[in-house]
Tab-separated table of C-alpha atoms in Angstrom:
chain	number	residue	atom	x	y	z
D	1	UNK	CA	162.293	-17.726	135.254
D	2	UNK	CA	160.424	-14.700	133.722
D	3	UNK	CA	157.205	-15.902	135.036
D	4	UNK	CA	158.770	-16.366	138.525
D	5	UNK	CA	159.710	-12.622	138.564
D	6	UNK	CA	156.638	-11.142	137.182
D	7	UNK	CA	154.535	-13.262	139.565
D	8	UNK	CA	156.277	-11.554	142.624
D	9	UNK	CA	154.230	-8.673	144.074
D	10	UNK	CA	155.683	-5.117	143.567
D	11	UNK	CA	156.115	-4.848	147.294
D	12	UNK	CA	158.531	-7.992	147.372
D	13	UNK	CA	160.591	-6.259	144.716
D	14	UNK	CA	160.740	-2.970	146.958
D	15	UNK	CA	161.488	-4.997	150.086
D	16	UNK	CA	164.413	-6.783	148.311
D	17	UNK	CA	165.787	-3.476	146.804
D	18	UNK	CA	165.731	-1.967	150.419
D	19	UNK	CA	167.722	-4.965	151.598
D	20	UNK	CA	170.450	-4.730	149.135
D	21	UNK	CA	173.713	-2.859	150.376
D	22	UNK	CA	176.608	-3.868	148.347
D	23	UNK	CA	177.782	-4.579	144.709
D	24	UNK	CA	176.409	-5.795	142.534
D	25	UNK	CA	173.534	-3.421	143.028
D	26	UNK	CA	170.028	-3.378	141.957
D	27	UNK	CA	167.715	-6.538	141.525
D	28	UNK	CA	169.822	-9.547	140.691
D	29	UNK	CA	168.892	-12.639	138.632
D	30	UNK	CA	171.497	-15.235	139.912
D	31	UNK	CA	172.231	-18.523	138.135
D	32	UNK	CA	174.288	-20.997	140.250
D	33	UNK	CA	175.208	-24.600	139.989
D	34	UNK	CA	175.552	-24.409	136.222
D	35	UNK	CA	176.605	-27.423	134.240
D	36	UNK	CA	180.240	-27.022	133.326
D	37	UNK	CA	179.509	-27.503	129.599
D	38	UNK	CA	176.384	-25.417	129.775
D	39	UNK	CA	174.501	-28.399	128.471
D	40	UNK	CA	171.119	-27.448	127.023
D	41	UNK	CA	168.294	-28.647	129.566
D	42	UNK	CA	170.596	-29.135	132.500
D	43	UNK	CA	169.391	-28.029	135.868
D	44	UNK	CA	170.623	-25.009	137.796
D	45	UNK	CA	169.764	-23.051	140.926
D	46	UNK	CA	168.019	-19.686	140.014
D	47	UNK	CA	167.612	-16.884	142.593
D	48	UNK	CA	166.045	-13.395	142.299
D	49	UNK	CA	167.338	-11.277	144.943
D	50	UNK	CA	169.976	-8.749	145.847
D	51	UNK	CA	173.523	-8.608	147.249
D	52	UNK	CA	174.096	-7.943	150.850
D	53	UNK	CA	177.182	-7.824	153.070
D	54	UNK	CA	178.092	-10.654	155.389
D	55	UNK	CA	176.782	-8.897	158.578
D	56	UNK	CA	173.318	-8.020	157.163
D	57	UNK	CA	170.414	-9.651	158.982
D	58	UNK	CA	168.294	-11.672	156.551
D	59	UNK	CA	164.636	-11.799	156.994
D	60	UNK	CA	162.911	-15.164	157.342
D	61	UNK	CA	161.654	-16.762	154.136
D	62	UNK	CA	164.624	-15.675	151.901
D	63	UNK	CA	167.280	-18.117	150.541
D	64	UNK	CA	170.865	-17.184	150.804
D	65	UNK	CA	173.786	-18.311	148.758
D	66	UNK	CA	177.397	-17.196	149.693
D	67	UNK	CA	179.598	-16.093	146.977
D	68	UNK	CA	183.330	-16.280	147.736
D	69	UNK	CA	185.590	-13.400	146.788
D	70	UNK	CA	187.096	-13.505	143.241
D	71	UNK	CA	187.423	-11.672	140.043
D	72	UNK	CA	184.540	-10.464	137.748
D	73	UNK	CA	184.216	-9.371	134.258
D	74	UNK	CA	181.246	-6.796	134.214
D	75	UNK	CA	179.515	-5.787	131.039
D	76	UNK	CA	176.869	-3.024	131.260
D	77	UNK	CA	174.156	-2.926	128.648
D	78	UNK	CA	171.414	-0.552	127.859
D	79	UNK	CA	168.665	-0.823	125.294
D	80	UNK	CA	165.812	-3.201	124.232
D	81	UNK	CA	165.399	-6.007	126.903
D	82	UNK	CA	166.211	-8.804	126.766
D	83	UNK	CA	167.776	-8.589	123.305
D	84	UNK	CA	170.613	-6.234	124.340
D	85	UNK	CA	171.519	-8.472	127.268
D	86	UNK	CA	171.519	-11.566	124.997
D	87	UNK	CA	173.756	-9.801	122.694
D	88	UNK	CA	176.190	-9.117	125.548
D	89	UNK	CA	176.423	-12.676	126.322
D	90	UNK	CA	177.110	-13.612	122.695
D	91	UNK	CA	179.799	-10.867	122.511
D	92	UNK	CA	181.423	-11.916	125.609
D	93	UNK	CA	181.887	-15.503	124.356
D	94	UNK	CA	182.741	-14.708	120.836
D	95	UNK	CA	184.699	-11.460	121.068
D	96	UNK	CA	185.815	-10.895	124.733
D	97	UNK	CA	187.051	-14.303	126.105
D	98	UNK	CA	189.053	-15.243	122.947
D	99	UNK	CA	191.129	-12.143	122.931
D	100	UNK	CA	191.723	-11.777	126.790
D	101	UNK	CA	193.743	-13.821	129.135
D	102	UNK	CA	190.788	-14.855	131.367
D	103	UNK	CA	188.383	-17.728	131.459
D	104	UNK	CA	185.205	-18.489	133.333
D	105	UNK	CA	185.658	-19.954	136.663
D	106	UNK	CA	183.062	-21.831	138.981
D	107	UNK	CA	180.594	-19.514	140.583
D	108	UNK	CA	177.159	-17.839	139.890
D	109	UNK	CA	176.593	-15.692	136.879
D	110	UNK	CA	174.655	-12.568	137.771
D	111	UNK	CA	172.533	-10.066	135.888
D	112	UNK	CA	172.073	-6.860	137.904
D	113	UNK	CA	169.052	-4.840	136.709
D	114	UNK	CA	169.869	-1.240	137.477
D	115	UNK	CA	166.952	0.413	135.836
D	116	UNK	CA	164.171	-0.840	133.704
D	117	UNK	CA	160.726	0.427	132.156
D	118	UNK	CA	157.679	-0.888	133.936
D	119	UNK	CA	157.041	-3.426	131.178
D	120	UNK	CA	160.917	-4.440	131.054
D	121	UNK	CA	160.872	-3.522	127.284
D	122	UNK	CA	164.119	-1.437	127.989
D	123	UNK	CA	166.687	-1.786	130.733
D	124	UNK	CA	170.072	-0.838	131.854
D	125	UNK	CA	171.724	-4.208	133.217
D	126	UNK	CA	175.191	-5.422	134.314
D	127	UNK	CA	176.301	-8.812	133.334
D	128	UNK	CA	178.567	-10.341	136.088
D	129	UNK	CA	180.689	-13.235	135.078
D	130	UNK	CA	183.113	-14.989	137.397
D	131	UNK	CA	186.533	-15.035	135.795
D	132	UNK	CA	190.249	-16.278	136.514
D	133	UNK	CA	193.509	-15.784	134.801
D	134	UNK	CA	194.193	-18.357	132.043
């Protein structure tokens, strides 16, 4: 995934950023069609893009997934990247979910990159996880 993102020309990142017009904001790393048990080595759908409102015209050559309305837990991280983001995943699994009346529901998991240094060594991100009441 990292090779895919870094291979995209800067102009493509700017074009995507200009297209985004709803939450979550920023450039998005979207993982969809995840294995229910998160089995190591299982296939998934990965998209690098932005969130757009339903009436937004989409340029040719871009893939689209529709995300149904639902509830999300949003965890904001700032710091060394990707270590801080990885720690947020672990904290959600070990400390947030066991003590709150929510569980993951089917849907994409989204990382919104709000700000990053040019080399991505430091970033501010939001981790969006689809949830439902237990």
